[in-house]
Short mmCIF file of C-alpha atoms and ligand atoms in Angstrom, two decimals:
data_model
loop_
_atom_site.label_atom_id
_atom_site.label_comp_id
_atom_site.label_asym_id
_atom_site.label_seq_id
_atom_site.Cartn_x
_atom_site.Cartn_y
_atom_site.Cartn_z
CA MET A 803 30.24 -12.32 8.41
CA PRO A 804 26.81 -10.37 7.72
CA ASN A 805 23.55 -12.66 8.31
CA LYS A 806 22.17 -14.87 5.77
CA VAL A 807 18.39 -16.00 4.86
CA ALA A 808 18.68 -18.69 7.45
CA ASN A 809 18.68 -19.58 11.40
CA ASN A 810 21.69 -16.90 11.98
CA LYS A 811 23.18 -17.46 15.85
CA ASP A 812 22.46 -13.68 16.38
CA TYR A 813 21.02 -10.66 15.23
CA PRO A 814 22.58 -8.61 12.77
CA VAL A 815 25.11 -6.31 12.80
CA ILE A 816 23.68 -2.95 11.67
CA ASP A 817 26.33 -0.55 12.75
CA LYS A 818 26.45 1.07 9.07
CA SER A 819 22.37 1.72 9.62
CA ASP A 820 22.94 3.20 12.38
CA GLU A 821 26.01 4.98 11.96
CA LEU A 822 23.53 6.78 8.63
CA TYR A 823 20.87 7.33 11.05
CA LYS A 824 22.61 9.39 13.30
CA LYS A 825 23.71 11.77 10.58
CA ALA A 826 20.16 11.58 9.22
CA LEU A 827 18.84 13.09 12.53
CA ASP A 828 21.13 16.15 11.93
CA LEU A 829 20.22 16.76 8.34
CA ILE A 830 16.68 15.16 7.21
CA PRO A 831 13.47 15.98 9.80
CA SER A 832 11.94 12.73 10.43
CA THR A 833 15.08 10.68 8.50
CA THR A 834 12.73 9.17 6.04
CA GLN A 835 10.86 10.55 3.06
CA THR A 836 8.24 7.30 3.47
CA LEU A 837 6.64 7.61 6.75
CA ALA A 838 6.20 3.32 6.31
CA LYS A 839 10.06 2.87 5.75
CA GLY A 840 11.11 4.75 8.84
CA PRO A 841 12.91 3.35 11.70
CA GLN A 842 9.58 4.16 13.99
CA GLN A 843 8.15 0.94 12.37
CA ASN A 844 10.98 -1.39 12.84
CA VAL A 845 12.08 -2.89 16.15
CA ARG A 846 14.86 -0.09 16.92
CA GLY A 847 18.16 -1.58 17.40
CA ILE A 848 17.79 -4.60 15.99
CA ALA A 849 15.96 -3.93 12.44
CA PRO A 850 18.49 -2.51 9.97
CA LYS A 851 17.84 0.88 8.98
CA TYR A 852 18.56 1.16 5.60
CA LEU A 853 18.96 -0.90 2.08
CA VAL A 854 21.44 -0.93 -0.61
CA ARG A 855 20.15 -3.87 -3.55
CA GLY A 856 17.84 -5.81 -4.00
CA LYS A 857 17.41 -9.32 -6.37
CA GLY A 858 13.83 -11.09 -6.67
CA SER A 859 12.53 -11.23 -3.32
CA HIS A 860 15.79 -10.75 -1.51
CA VAL A 861 17.62 -8.02 -0.40
CA TRP A 862 20.82 -6.64 0.91
CA ASP A 863 21.06 -3.84 4.01
CA VAL A 864 23.90 -1.23 3.95
CA ASP A 865 25.90 -3.92 6.67
CA GLY A 866 25.62 -6.48 4.52
CA ASN A 867 23.41 -8.87 6.18
CA GLU A 868 20.54 -10.43 3.62
CA TYR A 869 16.79 -10.86 3.94
CA ILE A 870 13.45 -12.19 2.25
CA ASP A 871 11.36 -9.20 1.74
CA PHE A 872 7.58 -8.88 2.66
CA ASN A 873 7.45 -5.22 2.59
CA MET A 874 8.04 -4.82 -1.32
CA ALA A 875 9.33 -1.19 -1.32
CA ILE A 876 5.50 -0.72 0.42
CA GLY A 877 3.87 -2.44 -2.54
CA PRO A 878 5.00 -0.73 -5.85
CA LEU A 879 7.71 -4.52 -6.43
CA SER A 880 4.25 -6.21 -8.06
CA LEU A 881 7.11 -8.46 -10.13
CA GLY A 882 10.29 -7.96 -7.95
CA TYR A 883 13.00 -6.29 -7.62
CA ALA A 884 15.61 -5.95 -10.44
CA TYR A 885 13.30 -8.26 -13.18
CA PRO A 886 15.13 -8.27 -15.80
CA LYS A 887 12.48 -7.78 -18.67
CA VAL A 888 11.42 -4.12 -16.46
CA ASP A 889 15.08 -2.96 -16.22
CA GLU A 890 15.72 -4.07 -19.80
CA ALA A 891 13.12 -1.28 -20.72
CA ILE A 892 14.54 1.08 -18.30
CA LYS A 893 17.73 0.91 -19.75
CA LYS A 894 16.75 0.80 -23.49
CA GLN A 895 14.68 4.17 -22.77
CA LEU A 896 18.43 5.38 -20.82
CA GLU A 897 19.64 5.15 -24.03
CA ASP A 898 17.35 7.69 -25.84
CA GLY A 899 16.58 10.32 -22.91
CA ILE A 900 14.45 10.50 -19.69
CA THR A 901 12.83 13.37 -20.20
CA PHE A 902 12.24 15.52 -23.29
CA SER A 903 11.31 19.23 -24.33
CA LEU A 904 8.14 17.60 -26.02
CA MET A 905 5.55 14.77 -25.92
CA HIS A 906 6.69 11.32 -25.40
CA PRO A 907 5.13 8.26 -27.76
CA LEU A 908 5.26 6.10 -24.55
CA GLU A 909 2.79 8.54 -23.10
CA VAL A 910 -0.21 7.37 -25.28
CA GLU A 911 1.37 3.80 -26.05
CA VAL A 912 0.66 2.89 -22.36
CA ALA A 913 -2.18 4.90 -21.82
CA GLU A 914 -3.90 2.58 -24.61
CA LEU A 915 -2.66 -0.33 -22.88
CA ILE A 916 -4.21 1.01 -19.35
CA ASN A 917 -7.43 1.31 -21.61
CA GLN A 918 -7.12 -2.14 -22.53
CA VAL A 919 -6.79 -3.05 -19.22
CA VAL A 920 -8.57 -1.29 -16.65
CA PRO A 921 -12.80 -0.87 -17.15
CA ASN A 922 -13.32 2.47 -17.57
CA ALA A 923 -10.73 4.06 -17.99
CA GLU A 924 -11.59 5.63 -21.27
CA SER A 925 -9.40 8.84 -20.29
CA ILE A 926 -6.19 8.57 -18.80
CA ARG A 927 -3.14 10.91 -17.39
CA TYR A 928 -0.11 10.45 -15.27
CA SER A 929 1.97 11.75 -12.61
CA LYS A 930 4.16 10.90 -9.51
CA THR A 931 2.62 9.90 -6.32
CA GLY A 932 -0.23 8.51 -5.25
CA ALA A 933 -1.14 12.38 -3.77
CA ASP A 934 -0.92 13.75 -7.05
CA VAL A 935 -4.05 11.54 -8.84
CA THR A 936 -6.39 11.17 -5.44
CA SER A 937 -5.76 15.30 -5.55
CA ALA A 938 -6.11 15.65 -8.88
CA ALA A 939 -9.14 13.56 -8.58
CA ILE A 940 -11.19 15.53 -6.17
CA ARG A 941 -9.88 18.88 -8.26
CA VAL A 942 -12.03 16.88 -11.02
CA ALA A 943 -14.65 16.11 -8.83
CA ARG A 944 -15.34 19.41 -7.56
CA ALA A 945 -15.44 20.79 -10.94
CA TYR A 946 -17.88 18.48 -12.68
CA THR A 947 -20.39 18.08 -10.33
CA GLY A 948 -19.90 21.81 -8.94
CA ARG A 949 -19.44 21.15 -5.51
CA GLU A 950 -16.74 21.41 -2.28
CA LYS A 951 -17.33 18.62 0.14
CA VAL A 952 -15.47 15.33 -0.07
CA LEU A 953 -16.41 11.92 1.94
CA CYS A 954 -13.41 9.59 1.76
CA CYS A 955 -12.67 6.06 3.69
CA GLY A 956 -8.58 4.95 4.20
CA TYR A 957 -5.54 6.36 3.08
CA HIS A 958 -5.27 8.88 -0.01
CA GLY A 959 -1.79 10.35 0.21
CA TRP A 960 -0.26 13.52 2.17
CA HIS A 961 -2.07 16.40 0.42
CA ASP A 962 -4.56 19.39 2.34
CA TRP A 963 -7.98 17.82 1.49
CA TYR A 964 -6.89 14.53 3.25
CA ILE A 965 -4.03 15.43 6.25
CA SER A 966 -6.91 17.85 7.47
CA VAL A 967 -8.55 14.92 8.86
CA THR A 968 -6.20 13.00 10.69
CA ASP A 969 -4.79 14.04 13.85
CA ARG A 970 -0.97 15.53 12.30
CA ASN A 971 -3.17 18.29 10.49
CA LYS A 972 -0.80 20.87 11.62
CA GLY A 973 0.07 23.60 8.67
CA ILE A 974 -4.08 22.81 7.54
CA PRO A 975 -5.94 25.92 6.97
CA LYS A 976 -9.31 24.98 8.83
CA SER A 977 -11.74 25.90 6.66
CA ILE A 978 -9.32 22.84 4.06
CA ASN A 979 -10.36 20.86 7.23
CA ASP A 980 -14.69 21.61 7.03
CA LEU A 981 -14.63 20.09 3.39
CA THR A 982 -13.44 16.85 4.22
CA PHE A 983 -15.38 13.82 6.03
CA THR A 984 -15.05 10.19 6.47
CA ILE A 985 -17.31 7.63 6.34
CA ASN A 986 -17.07 3.97 7.83
CA TYR A 987 -16.17 0.74 5.49
CA ASN A 988 -18.64 -1.65 5.53
CA ASP A 989 -21.32 0.84 7.29
CA ILE A 990 -24.23 1.85 4.09
CA GLN A 991 -25.77 3.52 7.01
CA SER A 992 -22.67 5.65 7.55
CA VAL A 993 -22.52 7.17 4.11
CA LYS A 994 -26.47 7.97 3.56
CA ASP A 995 -25.76 9.79 6.85
CA SER A 996 -22.86 11.90 5.68
CA ILE A 997 -24.49 12.77 2.04
CA ASP A 998 -25.77 16.22 1.55
CA SER A 999 -26.34 18.28 -1.43
CA ASP A 1000 -22.75 19.55 -1.43
CA ILE A 1001 -21.06 15.84 -1.86
CA ALA A 1002 -19.02 15.84 -5.08
CA ALA A 1003 -17.36 12.93 -4.38
CA ILE A 1004 -16.41 9.82 -2.66
CA ILE A 1005 -13.18 8.14 -2.76
CA LEU A 1006 -12.08 5.00 -0.69
CA GLU A 1007 -9.75 1.99 -1.13
CA PRO A 1008 -12.27 -0.72 -2.62
CA PHE A 1009 -10.50 -2.82 0.38
CA VAL A 1010 -7.69 -2.80 3.08
CA PHE A 1011 -8.08 -5.87 4.91
CA GLU A 1012 -11.42 -6.99 5.47
CA PRO A 1013 -14.24 -7.95 2.66
CA PRO A 1014 -16.93 -5.94 1.78
CA LYS A 1015 -20.03 -6.81 3.16
CA ASN A 1016 -23.37 -6.76 2.14
CA ASN A 1017 -22.63 -5.45 -1.50
CA PHE A 1018 -21.27 -2.51 0.54
CA LEU A 1019 -19.61 -1.10 -3.02
CA GLN A 1020 -22.63 -2.16 -5.03
CA GLU A 1021 -24.41 0.17 -2.72
CA LEU A 1022 -22.50 3.28 -2.84
CA ARG A 1023 -22.38 2.90 -6.72
CA LYS A 1024 -26.56 2.73 -6.22
CA LEU A 1025 -26.10 5.81 -3.27
CA CYS A 1026 -23.80 8.02 -5.77
CA ASP A 1027 -26.13 7.85 -8.81
CA GLU A 1028 -29.35 8.32 -6.98
CA ASN A 1029 -27.28 11.87 -5.07
CA GLY A 1030 -25.09 12.60 -8.58
CA ILE A 1031 -22.09 11.93 -6.49
CA LEU A 1032 -18.73 11.00 -8.32
CA LEU A 1033 -17.41 6.85 -6.89
CA ILE A 1034 -13.57 7.34 -7.18
CA PHE A 1035 -11.65 4.27 -5.83
CA ASP A 1036 -8.15 4.77 -5.27
CA GLU A 1037 -6.19 1.90 -6.36
CA MET A 1038 -3.19 2.62 -5.19
CA TRP A 1039 -3.11 -0.95 -3.37
CA THR A 1040 -5.92 -3.03 -5.24
CA GLY A 1041 -4.34 -1.94 -8.92
CA PHE A 1042 -2.81 -4.79 -10.91
CA ARG A 1043 -2.56 -6.77 -8.05
CA ILE A 1044 -6.46 -8.38 -6.87
CA ALA A 1045 -7.05 -8.65 -10.53
CA LEU A 1046 -5.11 -6.61 -14.06
CA GLY A 1047 -8.09 -4.28 -14.08
CA GLY A 1048 -7.44 -4.35 -10.15
CA ALA A 1049 -10.71 -3.58 -7.82
CA GLN A 1050 -13.13 -2.82 -10.52
CA GLU A 1051 -12.16 -5.81 -12.74
CA TYR A 1052 -12.64 -7.66 -9.81
CA PHE A 1053 -16.02 -6.63 -7.76
CA GLY A 1054 -17.12 -5.64 -11.51
CA VAL A 1055 -18.23 -2.12 -9.40
CA ASN A 1056 -17.75 0.50 -11.81
CA ALA A 1057 -16.14 3.58 -10.49
CA ASP A 1058 -16.93 7.31 -12.49
CA MET A 1059 -12.57 7.61 -11.35
CA ALA A 1060 -9.96 4.79 -10.49
CA THR A 1061 -6.70 6.39 -9.25
CA PHE A 1062 -3.65 4.21 -9.04
CA SER A 1063 0.51 3.71 -8.53
CA LYS A 1064 2.21 1.04 -6.32
CA ALA A 1065 2.69 -1.96 -8.47
CA VAL A 1066 2.10 -0.54 -12.14
CA ALA A 1067 5.58 -0.49 -12.90
CA ASN A 1068 7.62 -2.78 -10.29
CA GLY A 1069 9.20 0.14 -8.88
CA MET A 1070 9.03 3.33 -11.20
CA PRO A 1071 7.76 6.31 -9.67
CA LEU A 1072 4.47 6.77 -11.83
CA SER A 1073 0.93 7.09 -11.15
CA ILE A 1074 -2.21 7.05 -13.03
CA LEU A 1075 -5.92 8.84 -12.88
CA ALA A 1076 -8.19 6.83 -15.45
CA GLY A 1077 -11.60 7.64 -15.71
CA LYS A 1078 -14.93 8.12 -17.97
CA LYS A 1079 -14.12 10.44 -20.64
CA ASP A 1080 -17.10 12.82 -20.18
CA ILE A 1081 -16.16 13.75 -16.70
CA MET A 1082 -12.29 13.87 -16.86
CA LYS A 1083 -13.31 16.21 -19.85
CA VAL A 1084 -13.17 18.85 -17.71
CA LEU A 1085 -8.98 18.56 -17.78
CA ASP A 1086 -8.93 19.84 -21.46
CA GLU A 1087 -9.27 23.52 -19.75
CA GLU A 1088 -11.24 23.86 -17.41
CA VAL A 1089 -9.38 21.81 -14.68
CA PHE A 1090 -4.96 22.71 -14.08
CA PHE A 1091 -3.14 19.54 -13.62
CA TYR A 1092 0.22 19.60 -15.19
CA THR A 1093 4.00 18.97 -13.70
CA THR A 1094 7.32 18.48 -15.41
CA PHE A 1095 7.99 15.32 -14.69
CA GLY A 1096 4.16 13.82 -15.47
CA GLY A 1097 5.64 12.28 -19.19
CA GLU A 1098 8.78 10.70 -18.01
CA ALA A 1099 9.41 8.26 -20.00
CA LEU A 1100 12.09 5.66 -17.56
CA SER A 1101 9.06 5.36 -15.98
CA LEU A 1102 6.06 4.64 -18.68
CA ALA A 1103 8.97 2.53 -20.21
CA ALA A 1104 8.78 0.83 -16.73
CA ALA A 1105 4.92 0.79 -16.80
CA LYS A 1106 5.05 -0.77 -20.13
CA ALA A 1107 7.36 -3.42 -19.79
CA THR A 1108 5.39 -3.96 -16.27
CA ILE A 1109 1.34 -3.88 -17.38
CA ASN A 1110 2.56 -6.97 -20.14
CA GLU A 1111 4.57 -8.98 -17.74
CA LEU A 1112 1.45 -8.44 -15.76
CA ARG A 1113 -0.75 -9.62 -18.51
CA ASP A 1114 1.24 -12.71 -19.97
CA LYS A 1115 2.28 -14.54 -16.56
CA ASP A 1116 -1.66 -13.41 -14.86
CA VAL A 1117 0.38 -12.37 -12.11
CA PRO A 1118 -2.43 -11.15 -10.32
CA LYS A 1119 -3.19 -15.34 -9.64
CA TYR A 1120 0.42 -15.98 -8.52
CA LEU A 1121 0.29 -13.68 -5.96
CA ALA A 1122 -3.06 -15.06 -5.07
CA LYS A 1123 -1.84 -17.99 -5.17
CA GLN A 1124 1.40 -17.54 -3.36
CA GLY A 1125 -0.20 -14.88 -0.55
CA LYS A 1126 -2.77 -18.08 0.37
CA LYS A 1127 0.06 -20.42 0.89
CA LEU A 1128 1.47 -17.84 3.39
CA LYS A 1129 -2.49 -17.06 4.93
CA ASP A 1130 -3.37 -20.18 5.21
CA GLY A 1131 0.04 -22.14 6.88
CA TYR A 1132 0.68 -19.10 9.36
CA ASN A 1133 -3.47 -19.84 10.31
CA HIS A 1134 -3.35 -23.71 10.77
CA LEU A 1135 0.18 -22.60 12.53
CA THR A 1136 -1.96 -20.74 15.43
CA ASP A 1137 -4.77 -22.85 15.33
CA ASP A 1138 -2.16 -26.18 16.18
CA LEU A 1139 -0.23 -23.94 19.09
CA GLY A 1140 -3.69 -22.62 20.30
CA MET A 1141 -3.03 -18.77 20.01
CA ASP A 1142 -5.91 -17.36 19.10
CA TYR A 1143 -4.58 -14.23 19.86
CA THR A 1144 -2.89 -14.12 16.31
CA ASN A 1145 -4.47 -13.90 12.67
CA CYS A 1146 -3.62 -13.58 9.21
CA ILE A 1147 -6.10 -11.79 7.89
CA GLY A 1148 -6.40 -9.71 4.41
CA TYR A 1149 -7.08 -10.36 0.57
CA GLU A 1150 -4.15 -13.19 -0.45
CA CYS A 1151 -2.50 -10.85 -2.49
CA ARG A 1152 -1.56 -8.70 0.50
CA SER A 1153 -2.35 -10.10 3.70
CA LEU A 1154 -1.81 -8.48 7.23
CA ILE A 1155 -0.49 -10.50 10.54
CA THR A 1156 -3.05 -9.15 13.45
CA PHE A 1157 -2.48 -9.05 17.67
CA ASP A 1158 -4.97 -8.98 19.23
CA PRO A 1159 -4.21 -6.76 22.84
CA LYS A 1160 -6.15 -9.57 25.32
CA ALA A 1161 -2.05 -11.27 24.62
CA GLY A 1162 -1.00 -7.91 25.42
CA ASN A 1163 0.65 -4.82 23.75
CA PRO A 1164 0.22 -5.48 20.11
CA LEU A 1165 3.17 -3.17 19.08
CA GLU A 1166 5.55 -5.00 21.83
CA LEU A 1167 3.52 -8.49 20.52
CA LYS A 1168 4.56 -6.83 16.99
CA ALA A 1169 8.18 -5.89 17.47
CA LEU A 1170 9.61 -9.37 19.56
CA PHE A 1171 7.89 -10.84 16.59
CA GLN A 1172 9.88 -8.76 14.02
CA GLN A 1173 12.58 -8.72 16.34
CA GLU A 1174 12.77 -12.70 15.84
CA MET A 1175 12.12 -13.23 12.14
CA ILE A 1176 14.58 -10.48 11.32
CA LYS A 1177 17.33 -12.64 13.12
CA ARG A 1178 16.37 -15.39 10.15
CA GLY A 1179 16.74 -13.68 7.68
CA ILE A 1180 12.95 -12.48 7.31
CA LEU A 1181 12.62 -8.26 6.16
CA TRP A 1182 8.78 -8.52 7.88
CA GLY A 1183 6.74 -5.31 8.97
CA GLY A 1184 3.83 -7.39 9.38
CA PHE A 1185 2.48 -7.82 6.36
CA HIS A 1186 2.31 -10.03 2.92
CA ASN A 1187 3.25 -7.98 0.27
CA MET A 1188 3.25 -10.32 -2.11
CA SER A 1189 5.15 -10.32 -5.41
CA TYR A 1190 5.63 -12.52 -8.70
CA SER A 1191 8.92 -13.11 -7.11
CA HIS A 1192 8.39 -14.77 -3.94
CA THR A 1193 8.74 -18.69 -4.75
CA ASP A 1194 7.93 -21.50 -3.33
CA GLU A 1195 11.33 -21.84 -1.27
CA ASP A 1196 11.30 -18.65 0.24
CA ILE A 1197 7.41 -19.55 1.35
CA ASN A 1198 7.89 -22.96 2.81
CA TYR A 1199 11.00 -21.08 4.89
CA THR A 1200 9.23 -17.95 5.68
CA LEU A 1201 6.58 -20.96 7.61
CA THR A 1202 9.30 -22.84 8.59
CA VAL A 1203 10.73 -19.97 10.41
CA TYR A 1204 6.62 -18.42 11.90
CA ARG A 1205 6.41 -21.89 13.17
CA ASP A 1206 9.65 -21.15 15.52
CA VAL A 1207 8.84 -17.50 15.88
CA LEU A 1208 5.58 -17.99 16.99
CA GLN A 1209 6.38 -20.43 19.72
CA ILE A 1210 8.87 -17.79 21.48
CA LEU A 1211 5.77 -15.72 21.24
CA LYS A 1212 3.80 -17.97 22.68
CA LYS A 1213 5.82 -18.78 25.51
CA ALA A 1214 6.75 -15.08 26.20
CA VAL A 1215 2.50 -14.24 26.13
CA ASP A 1216 2.65 -17.47 28.39
CA GLU A 1217 5.27 -16.52 30.71
CA ASN A 1218 3.08 -12.85 30.22
CA ASN A 1219 7.12 -10.92 29.80
CA VAL A 1220 6.86 -9.54 26.39
CA LYS A 1221 8.81 -6.66 27.18
CA GLY A 1222 11.85 -9.35 28.68
CA TYR A 1223 12.33 -11.24 25.31
CA LEU A 1224 12.66 -7.25 23.59
CA LYS A 1225 16.20 -6.57 22.70
CA GLY A 1226 14.86 -3.38 20.84
CA GLU A 1227 11.98 -0.32 21.25
CA PRO A 1228 8.34 -1.62 20.30
CA VAL A 1229 7.50 -0.61 16.79
CA ALA A 1230 4.73 2.80 16.77
CA PRO A 1231 1.55 1.83 15.29
CA VAL A 1232 1.15 2.56 12.34
CA PHE A 1233 -0.50 6.12 10.78
CA ARG A 1234 -3.75 4.49 9.19
CA LYS A 1235 -6.67 5.65 10.74
CA VAL A 1236 -9.06 4.28 9.02
CA SER A 1237 -12.49 4.35 10.55
CA ASN A 1238 -14.38 6.28 13.26
CA PHE A 1239 -12.58 9.62 12.83
CA HIS A 1240 -13.66 13.18 11.62
CA THR A 1241 -17.02 11.57 10.57
CA LYS A 1242 -20.16 13.76 9.38
CA PRO A 1243 -22.77 14.92 11.95
CA LYS A 1244 -25.67 13.41 10.85
CA GLN A 1245 -28.28 15.49 8.33
CA LYS A 1246 -31.51 16.45 10.44
CA THR A 1247 -34.31 14.77 8.68
CA ALA A 1248 -37.11 17.52 7.73
C1 PLP B 535 -4.60 3.96 -1.23
C2 PLP B 535 -3.38 4.63 -0.99
N1 PLP B 535 -3.49 5.96 -1.83
C3 PLP B 535 -2.76 6.79 -2.04
C4 PLP B 535 -1.40 7.12 -0.96
C5 PLP B 535 -0.39 7.77 -1.35
O1 PLP B 535 0.54 7.76 -2.00
P1 PLP B 535 1.87 8.09 -2.54
O2 PLP B 535 2.70 7.74 -1.02
O3 PLP B 535 2.62 7.98 -3.53
O4 PLP B 535 1.88 9.72 -2.82
C6 PLP B 535 -1.13 5.46 -0.90
C7 PLP B 535 0.32 5.55 -0.08
O5 PLP B 535 0.59 4.82 0.34
C8 PLP B 535 -2.00 4.68 -0.66
O6 PLP B 535 -1.58 3.99 -0.10
#
């Protein structure tokens, strides 16, 4: 019998997952299309590798085991799996067609909606992936300013201008690498030190887990204005989640352009570049940004239904409310148990559980934790990516499981034997280094 969302007697049987994985090892380099969904992020030998069905906040793997999901497809499922209003909109559109030989009215309808709900979305373009629109944003910024260099902070996708600065940059010309530099979040001095007359744009995730301090975002806005630099918010994670209008609305800071994907279409592939009209107008003639599936109608139908539902149900408020129960609940448990080496941090809509190296190798601690969560029917990667389908029942159950799993972790740490409790191979680090790498050499002052 497959495992359920319950205190199962044993770890799930994952034979079918493993059979598929064996074939993938032979056929598909790296086996995964999305690093964060790949087997390296999950404790190997224990965690399922392939999911086949989802409903609400629950998923079923290819072997039939059921879990509560806190990864939510790495962000897109703001409403939840198989959400009726969105699925109905997709099915209705499917009857008429997926993609057409001319433009589709939904391109205009969705643009009108985004224009209403996202600050500064005076002009709107669509594409399919986050990388598409962060690439487009940088190209627009370079065209508009006549400058070439980019300062960035966060993760921005697989394209050359960003990946060139990471340590997985094989295949990218060195000359590209000389045009992008990182800044450190909440370190306005690191930004000031990096500015020169050739900086076209500062692009950043408005926050990841750490909140902005000392008006960091407002200070960035000021610096950009003073130096003729465009400010771009990469709102792939924050958009339609921290507030309907994303971080611009939440923090009251205006960006020149903002990029979105993930939460906007509840799982359908759609990304958005939005920005001020006078800047975006370079897309009329000078800048080339066109792609076959950019106006694909199923995703636009999904986006229309999703944005309406996010607005009508005030979903960002619900995500914060449910997320707070988990975040506070976890931190109360660790306080009770005297485990100061693990914490839940971040904003309520998307929080992260951390493990301090003082208690042992964080990747091993995380793997043991994950292994025991999976045994109890929770698919868990250390994040709470909240959705409108995470019910009180899901949260209460998860907190009960946290109590049990924290006690197992505590015992393993106290005995200095985390490895001894591990049944599978530890997880690999997340590819997401966001500070203190490839920063720009400090400008010499005259
Ligand atoms: C902040 C941010 N920007 C850009 C991207 C790239 O998006 P995609 O993977 O859809 O290309 C991601 C992906 O996770 C992201 O988190």
